[in-house]
């Protein structure tokens, strides 16, 4: 038996594959929503980008109150944890079907609000519960247990983002009339399967957080890691909100969106184990910094692209996707390690982390979409050069600047290298 087969068998025996599968489904309901939903509701119902952005930021403002409360509830479910988690996982899948497959039975904007409210709340609760459970699981895996679990979990996360981002585009390229309808139904089926697969993991011990939100924020390192998470997620949030617009109207090739997303996320998923192994030898912080530098350098070249530069952009997607693999594997591992070190921290800590991650998505959408709208952007395809330049600046310059801020904060955060 080869070393790879031995590692896979060991991981399966320890149940790590469950974290990959469940993480993939959760991730499919996160970032991809910001890629597909704004364009879908803009083109299907004529809702303005500004109105869509307003909805997203209002829902995220509600999360400021909701997420810490959901963390408190997640800590206290006890024996009901498995049943509650399974039920809400099915609700998550159903809300995706309602969003894309059910014609709006009420005013489309309000239907958009209702579906996203249920989806975001379900996602938030499950994400908090899932990551808090990961800490307890990691403690049972011996040396480097949290990092090993993070590698399996974040590989699933990257896989889920990859599939949820590219499948609708690939279905559209195949000639399917309603690709998002098929995608949403498939997502519901995947959510049911994930609920069944993850069921045995909820039975384990989960520490109850005895520390309030503001007490958690008093920990300097935890606070700085939250800031890193905030600014590090922002570039992905901005680029996700504008990706389809950039490819179709700046590069002039809407059909390339699916393959380009495939290159980006497959590169992220494929390199995740590489970053994990490097972190074990060189240190998590140092390895993450290298990945962030790669992201800044590679993505900044998107500033200079124009009509027809699809192949050059594919190389950028390859390099920046590899950098995303470092972000999504190592930064959650750093945060989990610190949470484990802070007495009394638990679900509420992950409630804060979840809020910061989603806040960046909302702020990005609430900022860049109205700016693009105000610049005179139209989906009819006759945008003047100055509008396309605005699109380019928002898509490429803004994310690079935000990434630099995250890199600086991480560099000056006093955390252990190994």
Coordinates of C-alpha atoms in Angstrom, one line a residue, residues 107-412:
X107 CA -42.4 41.4 -5.4
X108 CA -39.0 40.1 -6.7
X109 CA -36.9 42.3 -4.5
X110 CA -38.7 41.1 -1.4
X111 CA -38.4 37.5 -2.5
X112 CA -34.7 38.1 -2.9
X113 CA -34.6 39.5 0.7
X114 CA -36.6 36.6 2.1
X115 CA -34.7 33.8 0.4
X116 CA -31.3 35.3 1.2
X117 CA -32.3 35.9 4.9
X118 CA -33.1 32.2 5.3
X119 CA -30.1 31.1 3.4
X120 CA -27.6 33.4 5.2
X121 CA -29.0 32.5 8.7
X122 CA -28.8 28.8 8.0
X123 CA -25.3 29.2 6.6
X124 CA -24.2 31.2 9.5
X125 CA -25.4 28.8 12.1
X126 CA -24.0 25.7 10.4
X127 CA -20.7 27.4 9.7
X128 CA -20.3 28.4 13.4
X129 CA -21.3 24.9 14.6
X130 CA -19.0 23.2 12.0
X131 CA -15.9 25.1 12.9
X132 CA -16.4 25.0 16.6
X133 CA -16.8 21.2 16.3
X134 CA -13.5 21.2 14.3
X135 CA -11.6 22.4 17.4
X136 CA -12.8 19.5 19.5
X137 CA -12.1 17.1 16.7
X138 CA -8.6 18.5 16.1
X139 CA -7.6 17.9 19.7
X140 CA -8.1 14.1 19.2
X141 CA -5.7 13.9 16.2
X142 CA -2.4 14.3 18.0
X143 CA 0.4 16.5 16.9
X144 CA -0.6 19.0 14.2
X145 CA -4.1 17.7 14.5
X146 CA -5.8 21.1 14.0
X147 CA -3.7 21.8 10.9
X148 CA -4.4 18.3 9.4
X149 CA -8.1 18.7 10.0
X150 CA -8.0 22.2 8.5
X151 CA -6.4 20.8 5.3
X152 CA -9.2 18.3 4.8
X153 CA -11.9 20.7 5.7
X154 CA -10.6 23.6 3.6
X155 CA -10.0 21.3 0.7
X156 CA -13.7 20.6 0.8
X157 CA -14.4 24.3 1.1
X158 CA -12.4 25.0 -2.0
X159 CA -14.0 22.1 -3.8
X160 CA -17.5 23.4 -2.9
X161 CA -16.7 27.0 -4.0
X162 CA -15.3 25.6 -7.2
X163 CA -18.3 23.5 -8.1
X164 CA -20.9 26.0 -7.1
X165 CA -19.1 28.8 -9.0
X166 CA -18.5 26.9 -12.3
X167 CA -21.4 24.4 -12.6
X168 CA -24.0 27.0 -13.5
X169 CA -21.7 28.4 -16.2
X170 CA -20.9 24.9 -17.5
X171 CA -24.6 24.0 -17.6
X172 CA -25.3 27.2 -19.6
X173 CA -22.5 26.3 -22.0
X174 CA -24.2 22.9 -22.5
X175 CA -27.3 24.6 -23.7
X176 CA -29.5 24.0 -20.7
X177 CA -32.3 26.6 -20.6
X178 CA -32.3 27.2 -16.8
X179 CA -28.9 26.3 -15.5
X180 CA -29.4 27.9 -12.0
X181 CA -32.6 25.9 -11.6
X182 CA -30.7 22.6 -12.2
X183 CA -27.8 23.8 -10.0
X184 CA -30.1 24.7 -7.0
X185 CA -31.9 21.3 -7.2
X186 CA -28.5 19.5 -7.3
X187 CA -27.4 21.6 -4.3
X188 CA -30.4 20.5 -2.3
X189 CA -29.6 16.9 -3.0
X190 CA -26.0 17.5 -2.0
X191 CA -27.2 19.1 1.3
X192 CA -29.2 16.1 2.2
X193 CA -26.3 13.8 1.5
X194 CA -23.9 16.0 3.6
X195 CA -26.4 16.0 6.5
X196 CA -26.3 12.2 6.5
X197 CA -22.5 11.9 6.2
X198 CA -21.8 14.4 8.9
X199 CA -24.3 13.0 11.4
X200 CA -21.8 10.9 13.4
X201 CA -19.5 13.9 14.1
X202 CA -22.1 15.9 16.0
X203 CA -22.1 13.4 18.9
X204 CA -18.7 14.4 20.2
X205 CA -17.9 16.9 23.0
X206 CA -18.2 20.6 22.3
X207 CA -17.0 23.0 24.9
X208 CA -19.4 25.7 26.0
X209 CA -18.1 29.3 25.6
X210 CA -18.2 31.2 28.8
X211 CA -16.7 34.3 27.3
X212 CA -18.7 37.2 26.0
X213 CA -18.1 38.8 22.6
X214 CA -16.5 41.9 24.0
X215 CA -14.3 39.8 26.3
X216 CA -13.1 37.8 23.3
X217 CA -12.2 41.1 21.5
X218 CA -9.9 42.0 24.4
X219 CA -7.5 39.3 23.3
X220 CA -5.0 41.2 21.1
X221 CA -4.0 38.4 18.9
X222 CA -7.5 37.2 18.3
X223 CA -8.5 40.7 17.5
X224 CA -5.7 41.2 15.0
X225 CA -6.5 37.9 13.4
X226 CA -10.1 39.1 12.9
X227 CA -8.8 42.2 11.2
X228 CA -6.6 40.1 9.0
X229 CA -9.6 37.9 8.1
X230 CA -11.7 41.0 7.4
X231 CA -9.2 42.6 4.9
X232 CA -8.0 39.3 3.5
X233 CA -11.5 38.2 2.6
X234 CA -12.4 41.6 1.0
X235 CA -10.3 41.1 -2.2
X236 CA -12.1 37.8 -2.9
X237 CA -15.4 39.4 -2.1
X238 CA -14.8 42.3 -4.5
X239 CA -13.6 40.1 -7.3
X240 CA -16.4 37.6 -6.8
X241 CA -19.0 40.4 -7.1
X242 CA -17.5 41.7 -10.4
X243 CA -16.0 38.5 -11.9
X244 CA -18.8 37.8 -14.4
X245 CA -19.0 41.5 -15.4
X246 CA -15.2 41.7 -15.9
X247 CA -15.0 38.6 -18.1
X248 CA -18.0 39.5 -20.2
X249 CA -17.5 43.3 -20.6
X250 CA -13.8 43.9 -20.1
X251 CA -12.3 40.8 -21.7
X252 CA -15.2 40.5 -24.1
X253 CA -15.8 36.8 -23.7
X254 CA -18.8 35.7 -21.6
X255 CA -18.4 32.1 -22.6
X256 CA -14.9 32.0 -20.9
X257 CA -16.4 32.7 -17.4
X258 CA -17.0 29.0 -16.6
X259 CA -13.5 27.7 -17.7
X260 CA -11.8 30.6 -16.0
X261 CA -13.6 30.0 -12.7
X262 CA -12.6 26.3 -13.1
X263 CA -9.0 27.3 -13.5
X264 CA -9.1 29.6 -10.5
X265 CA -10.8 27.2 -8.0
X266 CA -9.1 24.0 -9.2
X267 CA -5.8 25.7 -8.7
X268 CA -6.9 26.7 -5.2
X269 CA -8.0 23.1 -4.3
X270 CA -5.0 21.4 -5.9
X271 CA -2.5 23.6 -4.0
X272 CA -4.2 23.4 -0.6
X273 CA -2.2 20.2 0.4
X274 CA 1.0 21.8 -0.8
X275 CA 0.5 24.9 1.4
X276 CA -0.4 22.6 4.4
X277 CA 2.8 20.6 4.1
X278 CA 4.8 23.8 3.7
X279 CA 3.2 25.2 6.8
X280 CA 4.3 22.2 8.8
X281 CA 7.9 22.7 7.9
X282 CA 8.2 26.5 7.6
X283 CA 5.5 27.7 9.9
X284 CA 1.9 28.7 9.2
X285 CA 2.3 32.4 9.4
X286 CA 5.4 32.5 7.2
X287 CA 3.7 30.3 4.6
X288 CA 0.5 32.3 4.6
X289 CA 2.5 35.5 4.0
X290 CA 4.1 33.9 0.9
X291 CA 0.7 33.0 -0.4
X292 CA -0.6 36.6 0.1
X293 CA 2.4 38.0 -1.7
X294 CA 1.7 35.7 -4.6
X295 CA -1.9 36.9 -4.7
X296 CA -0.9 40.6 -4.8
X297 CA 1.7 40.1 -7.5
X298 CA -0.4 37.9 -9.8
X299 CA -3.7 39.7 -9.5
X300 CA -2.2 43.1 -10.1
X301 CA -1.6 42.2 -13.7
X302 CA -5.4 42.2 -14.3
X303 CA -5.2 46.0 -14.3
X304 CA -3.6 46.0 -17.7
X305 CA -5.9 43.6 -19.6
X306 CA -8.4 44.4 -22.2
X307 CA -10.6 43.0 -24.9
X308 CA -9.4 39.5 -26.0
X309 CA -6.8 38.9 -23.2
X310 CA -8.5 35.7 -22.0
X311 CA -5.4 33.5 -22.1
X312 CA -3.4 36.0 -20.1
X313 CA -6.2 36.2 -17.6
X314 CA -6.2 32.4 -17.3
X315 CA -2.6 32.5 -16.1
X316 CA -3.6 35.1 -13.6
X317 CA -6.5 32.9 -12.4
X318 CA -4.0 30.0 -12.1
X319 CA -1.6 32.0 -9.9
X320 CA -4.2 33.8 -7.8
X321 CA -6.2 30.6 -7.4
X322 CA -3.1 28.9 -5.9
X323 CA -2.7 31.9 -3.5
X324 CA -6.3 31.4 -2.5
X325 CA -5.5 27.8 -1.5
X326 CA -3.1 29.2 1.1
X327 CA -5.6 31.7 2.4
X328 CA -8.4 29.3 2.9
X329 CA -6.3 26.5 4.4
X330 CA -3.9 28.4 6.7
X331 CA -5.8 31.5 8.0
X332 CA -8.7 29.5 9.5
X333 CA -6.1 27.1 11.0
X334 CA -4.3 30.1 12.7
X335 CA -7.6 31.4 14.0
X336 CA -8.7 28.0 15.3
X337 CA -5.4 27.6 17.1
X338 CA -5.8 30.9 18.8
X339 CA -9.4 30.2 19.8
X340 CA -8.2 27.0 21.3
X341 CA -5.7 28.9 23.4
X342 CA -8.2 31.5 24.7
X343 CA -10.0 30.3 27.8
X344 CA -13.7 30.1 27.4
X345 CA -13.7 30.8 23.6
X346 CA -16.0 28.6 21.5
X347 CA -18.9 29.1 19.1
X348 CA -19.1 32.9 19.8
X349 CA -15.5 33.3 18.6
X350 CA -16.5 31.6 15.3
X351 CA -19.6 33.8 15.2
X352 CA -17.2 36.8 15.2
X353 CA -15.1 35.2 12.5
X354 CA -18.1 34.3 10.4
X355 CA -19.4 37.9 10.7
X356 CA -16.2 39.4 9.6
X357 CA -16.0 37.1 6.6
X358 CA -19.6 37.8 5.5
X359 CA -19.3 41.5 6.2
X360 CA -16.5 41.8 3.6
X361 CA -18.9 40.2 1.0
X362 CA -21.7 42.6 1.8
X363 CA -19.5 45.8 2.0
X364 CA -17.8 44.8 -1.3
X365 CA -21.2 44.4 -3.0
X366 CA -22.6 47.5 -1.4
X367 CA -19.6 49.5 -2.6
X368 CA -18.5 48.3 -5.9
X369 CA -21.9 47.5 -7.4
X370 CA -23.4 51.0 -6.8
X371 CA -20.1 52.6 -8.0
X372 CA -20.4 50.6 -11.2
X373 CA -24.0 51.5 -11.5
X374 CA -23.2 55.2 -11.0
X375 CA -20.5 55.1 -13.6
X376 CA -23.2 54.3 -16.2
X377 CA -22.6 50.6 -16.6
X378 CA -25.2 48.7 -18.6
X379 CA -25.6 45.0 -19.3
X380 CA -26.6 45.8 -22.9
X381 CA -23.0 45.7 -23.9
X382 CA -22.4 49.2 -25.2
X383 CA -20.3 50.6 -22.3
X384 CA -17.9 53.4 -23.1
X385 CA -14.1 53.2 -22.3
X386 CA -14.4 55.2 -19.1
X387 CA -17.0 52.8 -17.7
X388 CA -14.9 49.8 -18.5
X389 CA -11.9 51.5 -16.9
X390 CA -14.0 51.9 -13.7
X391 CA -14.9 48.2 -13.9
X392 CA -11.1 47.4 -14.2
X393 CA -10.1 49.6 -11.3
X394 CA -12.8 48.2 -9.0
X395 CA -12.0 44.6 -10.0
X396 CA -8.2 44.7 -10.0
X397 CA -6.8 47.7 -8.1
X398 CA -9.1 47.7 -5.1
X399 CA -8.6 44.0 -4.2
X400 CA -4.8 44.4 -4.5
X401 CA -4.8 47.4 -2.1
X402 CA -7.0 45.5 0.5
X403 CA -4.7 42.5 0.3
X404 CA -1.7 44.7 1.1
X405 CA -3.4 45.9 4.3
X406 CA -4.2 42.3 5.4
X407 CA -0.5 41.3 4.7
X408 CA 0.8 44.2 6.9
X409 CA -1.5 43.4 9.8
X410 CA -0.6 39.7 9.7
X411 CA 3.1 40.5 9.5
X412 CA 2.9 42.5 12.7

